[in-house]
Structures are given as C-alpha cells and as structure tokens.
Amino acid sequence: MPRLRALMLSLLLVAGSATAAEVRIVIGLPEPPQNETPGNDPTPLPGGAVAAMYDDVARELCRRMAARCAIETAPVAAILAGVEQGRWDIGFGPFLSSPERARRFALSDPIWHSSSRLVAHRGTAESFAARLGAPPDLANLRDARVAAVAGSAQQAYLVGIAAPRRLTLVPARTAAGAVDRLDDEADFALLPVTVAYDLLATDTAKHLEFAGPPESGHGLGGSAHLALRPDNKALLKAVNGAIEESRADGSFARIIRRHLPVWLD
C-alpha cells in the first residue's frame, strides 16, 4: 500500500507539470538579534534543533511523494511573499491559519499544533512565585515586564491584558532578542514553544526555564500549516497525502522527538 500510494502521489505531481521536475521548499529561520542589547553578548540564534527538525520533516514528505526536492532556508518574514511570487513551491514556516492566509494561499492539512510559553531566568521565576504565592504563569502574571517579538501573536495577546495586569510590554525584533532583554529590561519573554525549546537548548549555563504551561488559546497557538500557491492543487493534494501518512505511522512524532523534548499535538 505505501508503494502504491507513493506511485499515485508521483502521478499527481506529474499532472502538476511545473512541480514534476523539482519541488522547491523553503524553511524559515529567525533573523539574528542585531543590536538588540548593545554591549552584551547576544543569545545564540535559535534555529539549530528546530531548523533540523523542519528539514527532516520536509525530506520525509518528499520521500513519501517520491519527489525530487530542492530545500533552502530564508528568513521567516520573506517566505510567504516568495511563495506568492513563485520563487518557492512550499513555504515551511510553519504558519498558523488566518482568513488572510487562507485567501492568499493554499494551506496544507495541519502538520502539528503550536503553542506559546513564558521563559524567564530561574531567579526571576522564583522571586515572582514568592510574590504571587504560586508559580508564575500566563493566568496569574501581573506587575511584570514581558518581552515579545514586535508584531507577533504573543505581543498582540499581551497588549490585550497589559492594562488590567499592570504589565509593561518590551518589544524585541527577534525571539533571541527578547531573551537577551531578560533581567535588565524584562522579567519574562513570551515565545512560540518550538523557538523557546531551542533557546533553552542553547542555554549552556542553564539559567533559563519555562514559567507555566503551554498556552494555545487567545491566538497564542493553533494548527500549523505549510503554504503553497492556490493554483498548485496537484502539489497540495500530494503534500496532504504525505502528511496524512507521516502522522498515521508515527513518523512525525519520531522526527519531533529526535530534536525536541515535546510532542506538538
């Protein structure tokens, strides 16, 4: 059955003409935290474990589609425009669904589900726990300085709760920049969970830790998708078939566990 399915997916790709020769995939990387904290050594750029995980997932999908793929990386902010302009066939953010994205792109079936988490230095979390009478989390956090990437879903959520919780918002250009602001300018950083895990993995001094559980409500998470051009229906069908197989036989779970200590579902 898997071989028959691969043959059918290959035929779908051939039917899509332009996608038959090569499927061009782009994997999003965060931009470096340039000049976020002058005078300090910047936090290592996240993207090591997460980018490797994305690359493994992309190659697994290509294998199941029996497709020859060209995989490259680019800043996340450039991916959607590049897919729309035809530079790439598949944009691997992955991206949360939104009405605008659903209008502009063909979004794949979900590959997993995302969420957000607070990150803090251990001493800060302990200090807030003593003040709050409980470990700090998004439900009880107040009178704190919280960093988030400017324009992100995390920042939008914080804007909505800042006044009643007496929170001071600290914008950063990148996730690594948000972490660089901890202690001197911010008490906590609110980040996508995959990026947060990657940052903790690069924290060799073990000063960082999570504060509270993951949160996917309030726009802080949801199903994550690949982005394709809406006119590439054959490739979309092939991608969705490969995603279905990879989820059903546990391949996605094994790939994620290889790189991150978390299941994204």
Short mmCIF file of C-alpha atoms in Angstrom, two decimals:
data_model
loop_
_atom_site.label_atom_id
_atom_site.label_comp_id
_atom_site.label_asym_id
_atom_site.label_seq_id
_atom_site.Cartn_x
_atom_site.Cartn_y
_atom_site.Cartn_z
CA MET A 1 0.00 0.00 0.00
CA PRO A 2 2.73 2.62 0.81
CA ARG A 3 4.39 1.92 -2.57
CA LEU A 4 1.06 2.26 -4.38
CA ARG A 5 0.37 5.49 -2.52
CA ALA A 6 3.81 6.85 -3.47
CA LEU A 7 3.14 5.99 -7.12
CA MET A 8 -0.21 7.79 -7.00
CA LEU A 9 1.40 10.85 -5.42
CA SER A 10 4.09 10.84 -8.09
CA LEU A 11 1.43 10.77 -10.80
CA LEU A 12 -0.27 13.73 -9.13
CA LEU A 13 2.99 15.64 -9.21
CA VAL A 14 3.48 14.82 -12.89
CA ALA A 15 -0.05 16.08 -13.54
CA GLY A 16 1.02 19.35 -11.92
CA SER A 17 3.58 19.86 -14.74
CA ALA A 18 5.86 22.53 -13.25
CA THR A 19 6.15 20.65 -9.97
CA ALA A 20 7.14 17.38 -11.65
CA ALA A 21 10.81 18.21 -12.19
CA GLU A 22 11.58 19.66 -8.79
CA VAL A 23 9.69 20.79 -5.72
CA ARG A 24 11.24 23.92 -4.25
CA ILE A 25 10.87 24.05 -0.46
CA VAL A 26 11.93 26.90 1.79
CA ILE A 27 12.40 26.54 5.54
CA GLY A 28 12.05 29.64 7.68
CA LEU A 29 14.82 30.76 10.00
CA PRO A 30 14.62 33.61 12.53
CA GLU A 31 16.73 36.66 11.89
CA PRO A 32 19.75 37.31 14.14
CA PRO A 33 19.23 39.67 17.10
CA GLN A 34 21.22 42.54 15.62
CA ASN A 35 21.89 45.35 18.12
CA GLU A 36 19.11 44.19 20.44
CA THR A 37 21.25 44.58 23.55
CA PRO A 38 24.29 46.79 22.90
CA GLY A 39 27.30 45.79 24.97
CA ASN A 40 26.06 42.27 25.71
CA ASP A 41 26.90 39.00 24.03
CA PRO A 42 23.76 38.03 22.09
CA THR A 43 21.88 34.85 22.82
CA PRO A 44 22.75 32.14 20.26
CA LEU A 45 20.34 32.31 17.35
CA PRO A 46 17.51 29.79 17.65
CA GLY A 47 17.08 27.57 14.66
CA GLY A 48 19.54 24.72 15.26
CA ALA A 49 17.27 21.96 16.54
CA VAL A 50 14.10 23.48 15.10
CA ALA A 51 15.57 24.04 11.63
CA ALA A 52 16.97 20.50 11.64
CA MET A 53 13.54 19.18 12.62
CA TYR A 54 11.85 21.14 9.83
CA ASP A 55 14.45 19.86 7.35
CA ASP A 56 13.82 16.25 8.42
CA VAL A 57 10.05 16.69 8.09
CA ALA A 58 10.44 18.27 4.64
CA ARG A 59 12.63 15.38 3.47
CA GLU A 60 10.15 12.85 4.86
CA LEU A 61 7.35 14.48 2.88
CA CYS A 62 9.47 14.49 -0.26
CA ARG A 63 10.31 10.82 0.22
CA ARG A 64 6.66 9.89 0.54
CA MET A 65 5.75 11.97 -2.52
CA ALA A 66 8.61 10.33 -4.45
CA ALA A 67 9.56 13.88 -5.42
CA ARG A 68 12.95 15.44 -6.06
CA CYS A 69 13.13 18.44 -3.77
CA ALA A 70 15.42 21.44 -3.52
CA ILE A 71 15.43 22.66 0.08
CA GLU A 72 16.79 26.02 1.16
CA THR A 73 16.39 28.41 4.07
CA ALA A 74 15.30 32.03 4.27
CA PRO A 75 14.10 34.47 6.94
CA VAL A 76 10.55 33.63 8.02
CA ALA A 77 9.39 37.12 7.07
CA ALA A 78 10.35 36.52 3.41
CA ILE A 79 8.68 33.15 2.91
CA LEU A 80 5.04 34.00 2.16
CA ALA A 81 5.93 36.69 -0.36
CA GLY A 82 8.39 34.29 -2.01
CA VAL A 83 5.76 31.56 -2.33
CA GLU A 84 3.24 34.04 -3.69
CA GLN A 85 5.75 35.27 -6.30
CA GLY A 86 6.60 31.72 -7.39
CA ARG A 87 10.13 31.60 -6.01
CA TRP A 88 9.26 28.55 -3.89
CA ASP A 89 6.56 25.89 -4.17
CA ILE A 90 6.20 25.12 -0.46
CA GLY A 91 6.74 27.56 2.39
CA PHE A 92 7.71 25.86 5.63
CA GLY A 93 7.11 28.37 8.47
CA PRO A 94 5.09 26.59 9.56
CA PHE A 95 2.21 29.07 9.56
CA LEU A 96 -0.94 29.41 11.62
CA SER A 97 -4.14 29.67 9.63
CA SER A 98 -5.83 33.04 9.29
CA PRO A 99 -8.54 34.38 6.97
CA GLU A 100 -5.97 36.41 5.03
CA ARG A 101 -3.59 33.47 4.61
CA ALA A 102 -6.44 31.18 3.60
CA ARG A 103 -7.38 33.72 0.92
CA ARG A 104 -3.87 34.20 -0.44
CA PHE A 105 -2.50 30.66 -0.17
CA ALA A 106 -3.39 27.00 -0.31
CA LEU A 107 -2.69 25.87 3.25
CA SER A 108 -1.81 22.23 3.80
CA ASP A 109 -3.51 19.98 6.30
CA PRO A 110 -2.10 20.58 9.81
CA ILE A 111 1.35 19.13 10.37
CA TRP A 112 1.12 19.73 14.12
CA HIS A 113 -0.22 22.23 16.65
CA SER A 114 1.70 25.14 18.12
CA SER A 115 1.52 26.97 21.43
CA SER A 116 3.35 29.67 23.40
CA ARG A 117 5.24 29.66 26.70
CA LEU A 118 6.73 32.12 29.13
CA VAL A 119 10.52 31.95 29.58
CA ALA A 120 12.44 33.51 32.48
CA HIS A 121 15.67 33.25 34.39
CA ARG A 122 15.33 30.85 37.30
CA GLY A 123 15.89 33.51 39.96
CA THR A 124 13.22 35.76 38.45
CA ALA A 125 10.66 32.94 38.35
CA GLU A 126 11.38 32.10 41.98
CA SER A 127 11.02 35.76 43.00
CA PHE A 128 7.64 36.07 41.27
CA ALA A 129 6.47 32.78 42.79
CA ALA A 130 7.14 34.17 46.26
CA ARG A 131 5.34 37.40 45.40
CA LEU A 132 2.32 35.74 43.75
CA GLY A 133 2.05 32.84 46.19
CA ALA A 134 2.18 30.41 43.25
CA PRO A 135 4.48 29.66 40.31
CA PRO A 136 4.07 32.42 37.68
CA ASP A 137 2.14 31.64 34.50
CA LEU A 138 0.04 33.47 31.94
CA ALA A 139 -3.06 33.15 34.10
CA ASN A 140 -1.67 34.88 37.20
CA LEU A 141 1.16 37.08 35.90
CA ARG A 142 0.91 40.74 36.87
CA ASP A 143 3.15 43.72 37.66
CA ALA A 144 5.83 42.35 35.35
CA ARG A 145 7.86 43.36 32.32
CA VAL A 146 7.24 40.97 29.44
CA ALA A 147 9.18 40.83 26.17
CA ALA A 148 7.76 39.55 22.89
CA VAL A 149 8.60 39.87 19.22
CA ALA A 150 7.07 43.03 17.79
CA GLY A 151 4.07 42.28 15.59
CA SER A 152 3.75 38.69 16.81
CA ALA A 153 0.65 36.92 18.10
CA GLN A 154 2.33 36.86 21.51
CA GLN A 155 2.66 40.63 21.57
CA ALA A 156 -0.96 41.07 20.42
CA TYR A 157 -2.13 38.91 23.33
CA LEU A 158 -0.03 40.86 25.82
CA VAL A 159 -1.42 44.18 24.54
CA GLY A 160 -4.91 42.95 25.43
CA ILE A 161 -4.06 42.07 29.03
CA ALA A 162 -1.39 44.68 29.80
CA ALA A 163 -3.59 47.33 31.43
CA PRO A 164 -5.59 45.18 33.90
CA ARG A 165 -2.49 43.13 34.79
CA ARG A 166 -0.20 46.18 35.02
CA LEU A 167 2.24 44.62 32.57
CA THR A 168 4.98 46.59 30.83
CA LEU A 169 5.49 45.37 27.27
CA VAL A 170 9.04 45.16 25.96
CA PRO A 171 9.15 44.77 22.16
CA ALA A 172 12.02 42.93 20.51
CA ARG A 173 12.84 42.36 16.86
CA THR A 174 13.59 38.65 17.29
CA ALA A 175 12.94 35.83 19.77
CA ALA A 176 16.63 35.72 20.67
CA GLY A 177 16.49 39.47 21.21
CA ALA A 178 13.52 39.05 23.58
CA VAL A 179 15.55 36.60 25.67
CA ASP A 180 18.55 38.95 25.63
CA ARG A 181 16.36 41.55 27.32
CA LEU A 182 15.63 39.35 30.33
CA ASP A 183 16.60 40.78 33.73
CA ASP A 184 17.93 44.15 32.52
CA GLU A 185 14.78 45.18 30.66
CA ALA A 186 12.26 42.34 31.03
CA ASP A 187 11.26 39.73 33.61
CA PHE A 188 9.71 37.25 31.16
CA ALA A 189 9.61 36.56 27.43
CA LEU A 190 6.54 35.09 25.74
CA LEU A 191 7.58 32.96 22.75
CA PRO A 192 6.38 30.22 20.39
CA VAL A 193 7.08 26.90 22.06
CA THR A 194 9.40 25.50 19.38
CA VAL A 195 11.59 28.61 19.49
CA ALA A 196 11.53 28.57 23.29
CA TYR A 197 12.72 24.97 23.43
CA ASP A 198 15.52 25.76 21.02
CA LEU A 199 16.65 28.74 23.10
CA LEU A 200 16.68 26.65 26.25
CA ALA A 201 18.76 24.04 24.44
CA THR A 202 21.43 26.67 23.69
CA ASP A 203 21.40 27.95 27.29
CA THR A 204 24.53 26.10 28.38
CA ALA A 205 24.59 27.90 31.74
CA LYS A 206 21.07 26.59 32.45
CA HIS A 207 19.83 29.98 33.62
CA LEU A 208 16.59 29.87 31.61
CA GLU A 209 13.45 27.92 32.43
CA PHE A 210 9.78 27.80 31.48
CA ALA A 211 7.24 29.61 33.61
CA GLY A 212 3.85 27.93 33.50
CA PRO A 213 2.34 25.50 31.00
CA PRO A 214 1.97 25.99 27.22
CA GLU A 215 -0.96 28.14 26.06
CA SER A 216 -2.64 27.74 22.68
CA GLY A 217 -5.80 29.77 23.27
CA HIS A 218 -6.26 33.50 22.74
CA GLY A 219 -4.44 33.35 19.40
CA LEU A 220 -1.26 32.00 21.00
CA GLY A 221 -1.31 28.76 19.07
CA GLY A 222 -3.30 26.51 16.81
CA SER A 223 -2.83 24.25 13.83
CA ALA A 224 0.39 24.81 11.86
CA HIS A 225 0.37 24.54 8.07
CA LEU A 226 2.60 24.68 5.03
CA ALA A 227 1.89 27.44 2.50
CA LEU A 228 1.53 26.77 -1.25
CA ARG A 229 0.24 28.82 -4.17
CA PRO A 230 -3.53 28.35 -4.56
CA ASP A 231 -3.19 27.31 -8.21
CA ASN A 232 -0.96 24.32 -7.36
CA LYS A 233 -3.76 21.89 -6.48
CA ALA A 234 -1.89 18.75 -7.57
CA LEU A 235 1.04 19.51 -5.27
CA LEU A 236 -1.31 20.38 -2.40
CA LYS A 237 -3.06 17.03 -2.75
CA ALA A 238 0.27 15.20 -2.80
CA VAL A 239 1.54 17.10 0.25
CA ASN A 240 -1.65 16.39 2.20
CA GLY A 241 -1.39 12.70 1.38
CA ALA A 242 2.20 12.60 2.60
CA ILE A 243 1.24 14.46 5.80
CA GLU A 244 -1.58 12.01 6.47
CA GLU A 245 0.75 9.03 6.09
CA SER A 246 3.51 10.58 8.20
CA ARG A 247 1.15 11.35 11.06
CA ALA A 248 -0.61 7.98 10.88
CA ASP A 249 2.50 5.82 11.12
CA GLY A 250 4.22 7.95 13.78
CA SER A 251 6.97 9.33 11.54
CA PHE A 252 6.28 12.93 12.52
CA ALA A 253 6.31 12.01 16.21
CA ARG A 254 9.68 10.27 15.84
CA ILE A 255 11.20 13.21 13.99
CA ILE A 256 9.99 15.73 16.56
CA ARG A 257 11.24 13.64 19.48
CA ARG A 258 14.63 13.35 17.77
CA HIS A 259 15.09 17.10 18.02
CA LEU A 260 12.81 18.45 20.76
CA PRO A 261 11.59 17.03 24.10
CA VAL A 262 7.96 17.72 23.24
CA TRP A 263 5.10 16.39 21.10
CA LEU A 264 3.47 19.18 19.14
CA ASP A 265 -0.10 17.92 19.11
#
